[in-house]
Short mmCIF file of C-alpha atoms and ligand atoms in Angstrom, two decimals:
data_model
loop_
_atom_site.label_atom_id
_atom_site.label_comp_id
_atom_site.label_asym_id
_atom_site.label_seq_id
_atom_site.Cartn_x
_atom_site.Cartn_y
_atom_site.Cartn_z
CA MET A 232 136.77 12.89 46.03
CA THR A 233 134.52 14.67 48.44
CA SER A 234 131.39 12.59 47.91
CA HIS A 235 132.19 10.23 50.80
CA LEU A 236 132.17 13.25 53.13
CA PHE A 237 128.81 14.44 51.84
CA ASP A 238 127.47 10.89 52.04
CA TYR A 239 128.63 10.66 55.63
CA ALA A 240 127.01 14.03 56.46
CA ALA A 241 123.71 12.84 54.95
CA LYS A 242 123.88 9.54 56.80
CA ALA A 243 124.76 11.17 60.12
CA SER A 244 122.01 13.77 59.72
CA GLN A 245 119.47 11.10 58.91
CA GLU A 246 120.51 9.08 61.90
CA TYR A 247 120.26 12.17 64.11
CA ARG A 248 116.76 13.07 63.02
CA THR A 249 115.38 9.52 63.08
CA THR A 250 116.64 8.77 66.58
CA LEU A 251 115.44 12.04 68.14
CA GLU A 252 112.34 10.42 69.60
CA GLU A 253 114.33 7.78 71.49
CA ARG A 254 116.96 9.99 73.07
CA PRO A 255 116.56 12.16 76.16
CA VAL A 256 115.57 15.74 75.26
CA ALA A 257 118.48 17.18 77.24
CA PRO A 258 121.85 15.38 77.00
CA SER A 259 122.65 12.86 79.73
CA GLU A 260 125.45 13.41 82.27
CA ALA A 261 127.49 10.75 80.48
CA THR A 262 127.30 12.47 77.07
CA LEU A 263 128.25 15.77 78.68
CA ALA A 264 131.21 14.16 80.40
CA ALA A 265 132.26 12.66 77.04
CA LEU A 266 132.69 16.17 75.63
CA ALA A 267 136.13 16.04 77.21
CA VAL A 268 137.27 14.21 74.03
CA PHE A 269 137.34 17.63 72.36
CA ASP A 270 139.94 18.87 74.84
CA GLU A 271 142.87 17.92 72.65
CA ALA A 272 145.81 19.97 71.46
CA MET A 273 145.45 21.42 67.99
CA PRO A 274 147.08 18.92 65.61
CA GLU A 275 150.35 19.91 63.95
CA LYS A 276 149.55 17.86 60.88
CA GLY A 277 145.89 17.82 59.90
CA GLU A 278 143.69 14.90 60.85
CA ASP A 279 141.70 12.79 58.42
CA ALA A 280 138.53 14.54 57.18
CA LEU A 281 136.16 11.60 57.59
CA GLY A 282 137.59 10.75 61.00
CA THR A 283 137.05 14.35 62.06
CA LEU A 284 133.41 14.23 60.95
CA GLU A 285 132.97 10.92 62.75
CA LYS A 286 134.26 12.46 65.95
CA LEU A 287 131.89 15.39 65.49
CA HIS A 288 128.87 13.16 65.03
CA THR A 289 129.76 10.51 67.60
CA TYR A 290 130.38 12.91 70.47
CA GLY A 291 128.68 16.06 69.20
CA SER A 292 125.25 14.81 68.19
CA PRO A 293 124.37 13.33 71.62
CA ALA A 294 125.49 16.57 73.31
CA THR A 295 122.89 18.64 71.49
CA VAL A 296 119.56 19.51 73.05
CA ALA A 297 116.77 17.89 71.04
CA THR A 298 115.10 21.21 70.26
CA THR A 299 114.15 19.92 66.82
CA GLY A 300 112.16 17.06 68.34
CA GLY A 301 108.52 17.18 69.39
CA ARG A 302 108.89 17.48 73.16
CA PHE A 303 111.06 20.55 73.70
CA PHE A 304 109.04 23.47 75.09
CA GLY A 305 111.70 25.75 76.58
CA PHE A 306 112.28 29.40 75.63
CA VAL A 307 110.58 30.06 72.25
CA GLN A 308 112.47 27.84 69.82
CA GLY A 309 110.72 26.11 66.96
CA GLY A 310 112.30 23.18 65.18
CA SER A 311 112.96 22.81 61.48
CA ILE A 312 110.74 21.23 58.87
CA PRO A 313 112.73 18.59 56.94
CA VAL A 314 112.63 20.41 53.59
CA SER A 315 114.28 23.43 55.20
CA ILE A 316 117.13 21.27 56.50
CA ALA A 317 117.59 19.89 53.01
CA SER A 318 117.55 23.39 51.48
CA ASP A 319 120.04 24.49 54.11
CA TRP A 320 122.41 21.77 52.90
CA ILE A 321 122.09 23.06 49.35
CA ALA A 322 122.59 26.64 50.52
CA SER A 323 125.69 25.51 52.43
CA THR A 324 127.04 23.82 49.34
CA TRP A 325 126.51 27.00 47.34
CA ASP A 326 128.36 28.97 50.04
CA GLN A 327 126.93 32.19 48.68
CA ASN A 328 127.72 35.63 50.00
CA ALA A 329 124.42 37.50 50.05
CA ALA A 330 126.15 40.88 50.17
CA VAL A 331 125.43 42.17 46.68
CA GLY A 332 123.30 40.93 43.80
CA VAL A 333 126.13 40.30 41.36
CA LEU A 334 127.80 38.05 43.91
CA SER A 335 124.70 35.91 44.37
CA PRO A 336 121.75 36.47 42.05
CA ILE A 337 119.80 33.62 43.65
CA SER A 338 120.17 35.09 47.15
CA ALA A 339 119.01 38.48 45.87
CA LYS A 340 116.05 36.91 44.09
CA LEU A 341 114.88 34.75 46.98
CA GLU A 342 115.15 37.65 49.43
CA GLU A 343 112.80 39.60 47.21
CA VAL A 344 110.32 36.77 46.84
CA ALA A 345 110.38 35.47 50.43
CA GLY A 346 110.29 39.03 51.81
CA GLN A 347 107.30 40.01 49.70
CA TRP A 348 105.45 36.78 50.56
CA THR A 349 106.08 37.41 54.25
CA LEU A 350 104.70 40.94 54.08
CA ASP A 351 101.59 39.55 52.42
CA LEU A 352 101.18 36.61 54.79
CA LEU A 353 101.53 38.77 57.90
CA GLY A 354 99.24 41.54 56.64
CA LEU A 355 102.04 44.12 56.35
CA PRO A 356 102.07 46.80 53.64
CA ALA A 357 103.21 45.43 50.27
CA GLU A 358 105.29 48.57 49.58
CA ALA A 359 107.41 48.16 52.73
CA GLY A 360 111.16 47.58 52.43
CA PHE A 361 112.86 44.73 54.28
CA GLY A 362 116.14 43.08 55.14
CA PHE A 363 117.14 39.55 56.14
CA VAL A 364 118.97 39.31 59.44
CA SER A 365 120.22 36.70 61.90
CA GLY A 366 117.36 37.02 64.38
CA ALA A 367 114.73 39.29 65.85
CA THR A 368 117.41 40.96 67.95
CA MET A 369 119.17 42.23 64.84
CA GLY A 370 115.75 42.80 63.26
CA GLY A 371 114.83 45.12 66.10
CA PHE A 372 118.23 46.78 65.96
CA SER A 373 117.93 47.38 62.21
CA ALA A 374 114.35 48.64 62.33
CA LEU A 375 115.10 50.98 65.24
CA ALA A 376 118.13 52.35 63.40
CA VAL A 377 115.90 53.04 60.39
CA ALA A 378 113.23 54.62 62.61
CA ARG A 379 115.85 56.92 64.08
CA THR A 380 117.08 57.94 60.62
CA HIS A 381 113.51 58.69 59.57
CA LEU A 382 112.75 60.89 62.59
CA TYR A 383 116.02 62.82 62.30
CA CYS A 384 115.43 63.30 58.60
CA LYS A 385 112.06 64.89 59.38
CA LEU A 386 113.74 67.09 61.98
CA GLY A 387 116.24 68.21 59.32
CA TYR A 388 119.18 66.66 61.15
CA ASP A 389 121.62 64.54 59.10
CA LEU A 390 122.51 61.87 61.66
CA ARG A 391 124.77 59.94 59.33
CA LYS A 392 126.97 62.98 58.72
CA LYS A 393 126.75 64.79 62.06
CA GLY A 394 126.51 61.90 64.49
CA LEU A 395 124.64 61.35 67.71
CA ARG A 396 126.62 63.68 70.00
CA GLY A 397 125.01 66.87 68.81
CA ALA A 398 121.68 65.34 67.84
CA PRO A 399 118.39 66.50 69.36
CA PRO A 400 117.26 63.83 71.85
CA LEU A 401 114.56 61.36 70.85
CA ARG A 402 111.86 59.99 73.14
CA ILE A 403 112.09 56.22 73.25
CA ILE A 404 109.08 54.45 74.71
CA ALA A 405 109.06 50.69 75.16
CA SER A 406 106.35 48.50 76.57
CA GLU A 407 106.98 47.53 80.22
CA GLU A 408 106.92 43.99 78.88
CA THR A 409 109.27 44.54 75.95
CA HIS A 410 111.69 41.70 75.21
CA PRO A 411 115.12 42.39 76.78
CA THR A 412 116.77 42.18 73.34
CA ASN A 413 115.05 45.43 72.36
CA ILE A 414 116.64 47.18 75.32
CA LYS A 415 119.98 45.70 74.25
CA ALA A 416 119.42 46.88 70.67
CA LEU A 417 118.66 50.39 71.95
CA THR A 418 121.88 50.49 73.94
CA TYR A 419 123.83 49.62 70.75
CA LEU A 420 122.10 52.63 69.18
CA GLY A 421 123.35 54.93 71.91
CA VAL A 422 120.17 55.02 74.01
CA GLY A 423 120.82 54.56 77.73
CA GLU A 424 118.61 52.15 79.66
CA ASP A 425 117.56 54.98 82.00
CA GLU A 426 116.46 57.08 79.04
CA ILE A 427 113.87 54.54 77.95
CA ILE A 428 110.35 55.43 79.04
CA ARG A 429 108.21 52.39 79.85
CA ALA A 430 104.58 52.07 78.76
CA PRO A 431 102.34 50.41 81.39
CA CYS A 432 100.71 47.06 80.58
CA ASP A 433 97.66 45.11 81.68
CA LYS A 434 97.80 41.73 83.41
CA GLU A 435 98.38 39.83 80.15
CA GLY A 436 101.29 42.13 79.28
CA ARG A 437 99.50 44.29 76.69
CA ILE A 438 100.15 48.03 76.47
CA ILE A 439 97.25 50.02 77.96
CA PRO A 440 96.53 52.64 75.27
CA SER A 441 95.00 55.16 77.72
CA ALA A 442 98.14 54.97 79.86
CA LEU A 443 100.61 55.58 77.02
CA PRO A 444 103.21 58.20 77.93
CA GLN A 445 103.26 61.51 76.03
CA MET A 446 104.36 61.08 72.41
CA ASP A 447 105.54 63.57 69.79
CA GLU A 448 107.32 63.68 66.41
CA ARG A 449 110.57 62.72 68.14
CA THR A 450 109.11 59.52 69.58
CA ILE A 451 109.72 55.86 68.79
CA LEU A 452 107.27 53.49 70.47
CA ILE A 453 108.17 49.80 70.73
CA ALA A 454 105.15 47.50 70.87
CA GLN A 455 104.97 43.73 70.56
CA ALA A 456 103.07 40.87 69.00
CA GLY A 457 103.40 37.89 71.30
CA ASN A 458 104.42 38.36 74.92
CA ILE A 459 106.90 35.62 75.84
CA ASN A 460 104.92 34.65 78.96
CA SER A 461 101.32 35.11 77.91
CA GLY A 462 101.49 35.15 74.10
CA ALA A 463 99.28 38.27 74.12
CA SER A 464 99.70 41.09 71.61
CA ASP A 465 99.33 44.84 72.05
CA PRO A 466 96.15 46.56 70.79
CA PHE A 467 97.82 47.87 67.64
CA THR A 468 94.94 49.82 66.11
CA GLU A 469 94.50 52.08 69.13
CA ILE A 470 98.22 52.40 69.78
CA CYS A 471 99.03 53.29 66.18
CA GLU A 472 96.21 55.84 65.96
CA LYS A 473 97.49 57.62 69.05
CA ALA A 474 101.13 57.45 68.04
CA HIS A 475 100.54 58.62 64.49
CA ALA A 476 98.35 61.51 65.63
CA ALA A 477 101.40 62.66 67.61
CA GLY A 478 103.82 62.07 64.70
CA ALA A 479 105.54 59.13 66.42
CA TRP A 480 106.99 55.95 64.85
CA VAL A 481 105.70 52.55 66.00
CA HIS A 482 107.90 49.46 65.86
CA VAL A 483 106.36 46.03 66.44
CA ASP A 484 108.54 43.25 67.82
CA GLY A 485 106.75 40.29 66.31
CA ALA A 486 109.53 37.71 66.75
CA PHE A 487 107.07 34.87 67.12
CA GLY A 488 103.68 36.50 67.75
CA ALA A 489 103.45 38.12 64.31
CA TRP A 490 102.70 34.64 62.94
CA ALA A 491 99.25 34.87 64.54
CA ALA A 492 98.40 36.93 61.45
CA ALA A 493 98.89 33.82 59.30
CA THR A 494 96.39 31.68 61.25
CA ARG A 495 92.72 30.97 60.69
CA LYS A 496 91.66 31.08 64.34
CA ARG A 497 93.87 33.71 65.93
CA LYS A 498 94.29 36.48 63.36
CA GLU A 499 92.24 39.01 65.27
CA GLN A 500 94.83 39.01 68.08
CA VAL A 501 97.17 41.05 65.90
CA GLU A 502 94.59 43.18 64.18
CA GLY A 503 96.02 46.53 63.15
CA MET A 504 99.64 45.27 63.24
CA GLY A 505 100.10 46.47 59.66
CA LEU A 506 99.34 50.05 60.72
CA ALA A 507 102.73 50.30 62.45
CA ASP A 508 105.86 51.70 60.77
CA SER A 509 108.30 48.81 61.24
CA TRP A 510 108.31 45.17 62.28
CA SER A 511 110.73 42.40 63.17
CA VAL A 512 109.91 38.72 62.81
CA ASP A 513 111.81 35.46 63.18
CA PHE A 514 111.68 32.67 60.64
CA HIS A 515 113.85 30.40 62.77
CA LYS A 516 111.28 30.28 65.56
CA TRP A 517 107.75 29.69 64.33
CA LEU A 518 108.27 29.19 60.61
CA ASN A 519 110.45 26.26 61.73
CA VAL A 520 113.50 26.81 59.56
CA PRO A 521 117.15 26.43 60.67
CA TYR A 522 119.05 29.23 62.41
CA ALA A 523 119.78 32.01 61.64
CA SER A 524 116.81 33.43 59.77
CA ALA A 525 114.72 36.52 60.44
CA MET A 526 113.49 39.66 58.75
CA TYR A 527 112.69 43.23 59.59
CA ALA A 528 110.51 45.50 57.48
CA CYS A 529 109.92 49.26 57.38
CA LYS A 530 107.30 51.33 55.63
CA SER A 531 109.93 53.83 54.53
CA LYS A 532 112.27 52.40 51.90
CA GLU A 533 114.01 55.81 51.79
CA ALA A 534 114.88 55.58 55.47
CA ILE A 535 116.28 52.05 54.95
CA ALA A 536 118.50 53.34 52.15
CA ALA A 537 119.54 56.37 54.20
CA THR A 538 120.55 54.06 57.05
CA PHE A 539 122.20 51.09 55.37
CA SER A 540 123.20 51.84 51.79
CA LYS A 541 126.87 52.60 51.45
CA ALA A 542 128.07 52.13 47.93
CA ALA A 543 131.79 51.49 48.16
CA PRO A 544 133.32 51.93 44.69
CA TYR A 545 134.13 48.22 44.36
CA LEU A 546 130.56 47.18 45.13
CA VAL A 547 129.09 46.99 41.66
CA ARG A 548 125.51 48.20 41.39
CA GLY A 549 123.34 46.26 39.01
CA GLU A 550 119.74 45.40 38.27
CA LEU A 551 119.64 42.95 41.14
CA ARG A 552 118.81 43.74 44.74
CA ASP A 553 121.86 44.45 46.86
CA PRO A 554 120.94 42.81 50.17
CA SER A 555 123.64 44.68 52.11
CA ASN A 556 121.89 47.97 51.36
CA HIS A 557 119.16 46.79 53.70
CA THR A 558 121.14 45.39 56.64
CA PRO A 559 124.05 46.21 58.95
CA GLU A 560 126.28 43.46 57.48
CA LEU A 561 128.17 43.29 54.20
CA SER A 562 129.17 39.62 53.86
CA ARG A 563 126.38 37.36 55.00
CA ARG A 564 125.36 33.74 54.44
CA GLY A 565 122.65 33.37 51.81
CA GLY A 566 120.70 30.72 53.72
CA ALA A 567 118.20 32.86 55.65
CA ALA A 568 116.06 33.75 52.64
CA VAL A 569 116.63 30.41 50.88
CA ASN A 570 115.21 28.47 53.82
CA ALA A 571 112.35 30.91 54.40
CA TRP A 572 111.40 30.70 50.72
CA VAL A 573 111.51 26.89 50.73
CA ALA A 574 109.36 26.68 53.87
CA LEU A 575 106.79 29.21 52.64
CA ARG A 576 106.55 27.56 49.21
CA HIS A 577 106.30 24.06 50.62
CA LEU A 578 103.77 24.89 53.36
CA GLY A 579 101.73 27.48 51.50
CA ARG A 580 99.23 29.70 53.32
CA GLU A 581 97.28 26.68 54.50
CA GLY A 582 100.30 24.79 55.76
CA VAL A 583 101.56 27.78 57.73
CA ALA A 584 98.10 28.33 59.24
CA ASP A 585 97.82 24.63 60.19
CA MET A 586 101.27 24.65 61.77
CA ILE A 587 100.73 27.80 63.87
CA ASP A 588 97.15 27.00 64.88
CA GLY A 589 98.24 23.42 65.64
CA CYS A 590 100.88 24.63 68.11
CA CYS A 591 98.31 26.89 69.77
CA ASP A 592 95.83 24.01 70.10
CA HIS A 593 98.51 21.90 71.80
CA ALA A 594 99.22 24.82 74.16
CA GLN A 595 95.56 24.77 75.14
CA SER A 596 95.79 20.99 75.81
CA PHE A 597 98.81 21.66 78.02
CA ALA A 598 96.91 24.34 79.96
CA ASP A 599 93.99 21.95 80.53
CA GLY A 600 96.32 19.08 81.44
CA LEU A 601 98.37 21.15 83.90
CA THR A 602 95.20 22.38 85.59
CA LYS A 603 94.05 18.77 86.04
CA LEU A 604 97.40 18.02 87.66
CA GLY A 605 96.67 20.67 90.29
CA MET A 606 98.77 23.44 88.78
CA THR A 607 97.60 27.03 88.32
CA VAL A 608 97.84 28.51 84.84
CA LEU A 609 98.63 32.21 85.20
CA ASN A 610 97.94 33.49 81.69
CA ASP A 611 94.96 33.58 79.42
CA VAL A 612 96.20 30.99 76.90
CA CYS A 613 95.49 32.82 73.66
CA LEU A 614 98.45 31.66 71.57
CA ASN A 615 101.28 29.13 72.13
CA GLN A 616 102.58 30.17 75.56
CA VAL A 617 101.50 28.65 78.88
CA THR A 618 102.79 30.04 82.18
CA ALA A 619 101.93 28.10 85.33
CA ILE A 620 102.86 27.52 88.97
CA TYR A 621 102.79 24.43 91.14
CA GLY A 622 102.04 25.50 94.69
CA ASP A 623 104.64 27.87 96.12
CA GLU A 624 107.86 29.18 94.61
CA GLU A 625 110.02 26.34 95.97
CA ASN A 626 107.68 23.65 94.64
CA THR A 627 107.51 25.31 91.23
CA LYS A 628 111.30 25.55 90.99
CA GLU A 629 111.74 21.97 92.15
CA LEU A 630 109.22 20.75 89.59
CA VAL A 631 111.06 22.56 86.77
CA ARG A 632 114.30 20.96 87.92
CA ARG A 633 112.76 17.48 87.90
CA ILE A 634 111.09 17.94 84.52
CA GLN A 635 114.34 19.14 82.95
CA ALA A 636 116.11 16.04 84.28
CA CYS A 637 113.41 13.54 83.25
CA GLY A 638 114.50 13.25 79.62
CA THR A 639 110.99 12.94 78.18
CA THR A 640 110.23 16.63 77.93
CA TRP A 641 111.87 19.97 78.67
CA LEU A 642 110.50 23.34 79.73
CA GLY A 643 111.99 26.37 81.41
CA PRO A 644 111.46 28.69 84.36
CA THR A 645 110.17 32.23 84.02
CA PHE A 646 109.20 35.21 86.16
CA TRP A 647 105.71 36.55 85.53
CA GLN A 648 103.38 38.84 87.47
CA GLY A 649 105.86 38.97 90.32
CA ARG A 650 106.14 35.19 90.61
CA HIS A 651 108.55 32.43 89.69
CA ALA A 652 106.70 30.17 87.30
CA LEU A 653 107.30 27.57 84.63
CA ARG A 654 106.67 28.18 80.97
CA ILE A 655 105.70 26.02 78.03
CA SER A 656 106.16 27.32 74.51
CA VAL A 657 104.72 25.13 71.76
CA SER A 658 106.54 26.39 68.67
CA SER A 659 107.62 23.26 66.81
CA TRP A 660 105.99 21.70 63.78
CA ALA A 661 107.13 18.34 65.18
CA THR A 662 104.92 18.40 68.29
CA THR A 663 101.98 16.02 68.00
CA ALA A 664 99.01 15.38 70.31
CA GLU A 665 100.87 12.25 71.41
CA ASP A 666 103.93 14.34 72.32
CA ALA A 667 101.73 16.61 74.43
CA GLU A 668 100.20 13.58 76.17
CA LYS A 669 103.58 11.94 76.80
CA SER A 670 104.92 15.21 78.17
CA LEU A 671 101.95 15.71 80.46
CA ALA A 672 102.35 12.12 81.69
CA ALA A 673 106.03 12.84 82.42
CA ILE A 674 105.09 16.01 84.32
CA ALA A 675 102.49 14.00 86.29
CA GLY A 676 105.24 11.49 87.13
CA CYS A 677 107.51 14.27 88.41
CA ILE A 678 104.70 15.61 90.60
CA GLU A 679 104.00 12.14 92.04
CA ALA A 680 107.66 11.61 92.81
CA MET A 681 107.81 15.00 94.53
CA GLN A 682 104.76 14.14 96.64
CA ALA A 683 106.23 10.75 97.55
CA ASP A 684 109.49 12.42 98.62
CA THR A 685 107.58 14.93 100.74
CA LEU A 686 105.64 12.12 102.44
CA ALA A 687 108.80 10.12 103.02
CA LYS A 688 110.47 13.16 104.62
CA ALA A 689 107.44 13.81 106.84
CA GLY A 690 107.23 10.13 107.86
C1 LIG B 940 113.14 35.51 70.65
C2 LIG B 940 112.62 36.89 70.75
C3 LIG B 940 113.43 37.99 70.41
C4 LIG B 940 114.87 37.81 70.00
O1 LIG B 940 114.94 37.07 68.83
P1 LIG B 940 116.29 36.32 68.38
O2 LIG B 940 115.87 35.64 67.13
O3 LIG B 940 116.63 35.38 69.48
O4 LIG B 940 117.33 37.34 68.17
C5 LIG B 940 112.89 39.24 70.47
N1 LIG B 940 111.61 39.42 70.86
C6 LIG B 940 110.80 38.41 71.20
C7 LIG B 940 109.39 38.69 71.61
C8 LIG B 940 111.28 37.09 71.17
O5 LIG B 940 110.49 36.08 71.50
#
C-alpha cells in the first residue's frame, strides 16, 4: 500500500546523492525561478501522494544547496555520511517521541550509549550528565541554564521557585570572540546584552588568561573550542584553573572545535577542555550526521535534574532514561541520538580521527593554494578554518560574489580582525583532495576573470 511511496523516496534520494557532483553547488537562477510552482492554492480535495512526492523531488531537490557534496565550504556545515542518512530513514519510519523512556526505549538507550561514547571520545568526564538537543545553540542554552541553577543552588537561592526578578545578579563573562548564538541564548535566560562582560582575546581569537575579568562564585565564563574564523581554541587549562580558584563555572562552546579532541594530530589544541564544567557540541556539523543533532553535557547531574526534570503525574517514571528530564523539550524526535550512535559505531575512534584530521589537512592545502594565487591568509591554520583576503575590501567581496556564482564551489564572507574577508570551512566527510584542487582551480578562474575585467575597463 505504502511501499511505492517508500520506493520512490529511496529512488529519489539515491538520485539526489549520486548526481551531487554534477550539479552546481548553489541552485541556478532557473531552478530558483521554478520554485514558483509551489505558489498554488491549498487543494480542497487532497492530491495524489506519489504525485506530491514527485513534485517535491522534481522542483525541490534542485533548489537545495549541495551542502552534502564535497565542494561546499560556507559557514561551518558538515555533510552526512551515507549510513547516517539510512539510519535517519529508519528513525523517521519509527517516528519515535524521545520524551520519556517508556514511550521509546530505543531512543532512551541510544542516548545513553551515544552520550557516553561522546564524553569518552572528547575527553570529557565519564560521570557528566548530558542531553540531546537540536544544535549547539540549544546546547549552549541548556548548559547555561544548568550552570545558573548550580550557582544559585550554592548561593542558597531557589531560582525555580522564586524566579529571576528577586535573584542576586550573576556575573556573565563571554569571550570577545564568542559565537553570537551564545549571546542569544543568554538573552533567552534573562541576561541583557549590556550585562555580559567580554574577555579579551589574542589575534587568533583565544581568551588571554592574564586579561580575564574578575571572577567569583557568582560567575559563569563562556569559553570556546574552535573559533569560527581561525579554528583556534581557548587555553582551557589556565582558564579553568583561574575560574575554579574563584568558584566560577566554565562553559565550553565546542560546536565544531571540540572534535579536535578526537584527532591524532590536533588533540593538544583542546588540552584541558575536560576541566570545564559544561560543554556543547554539534553532531550535525563535524560528525557529519543529518540535522538536527547535538549534545550538551554538564559535570553536575544534580543541577541538570534541578533545571529540567518536571515529573508531571502522567509521565510514567521507569527504569529507562527519561530524555526530557535533561532538555528543555518534552516531545522530541528520536533521530539525534540514533544518527550519532550509528555514525560513531560505523566510524569508530579511528574513522572519526581520519575524518576530522582529513578535513584539517584539506584546509591546509587550501591555505597553501590561496597563498599561491596571491591571496593573504589571515589566520594561523590550525584546524579546518581558513580566513583570507584578496587585495582590498572591494576585491575580496567581488571575489566571494564570483565564487558563489561559479557553481563549482561555494564559500562565504566573514569579518575578522577588523577586515572583510572570505572564509573556507572544511567540515564534510565528502571533501576529497580532488575536490580541493577543483575548488582552487575554480577560485583561480574567478581571479583571472576579475583581472581580465579590470584590464578591459582600464583599456
Ligand atoms: C554553529 C555554531 C554554533 C551554533 O550551533 P547550531 O548547531 O547552529 O545551533 C555555536 N557555536 C559555534 C562555535 C558554532 O560554530
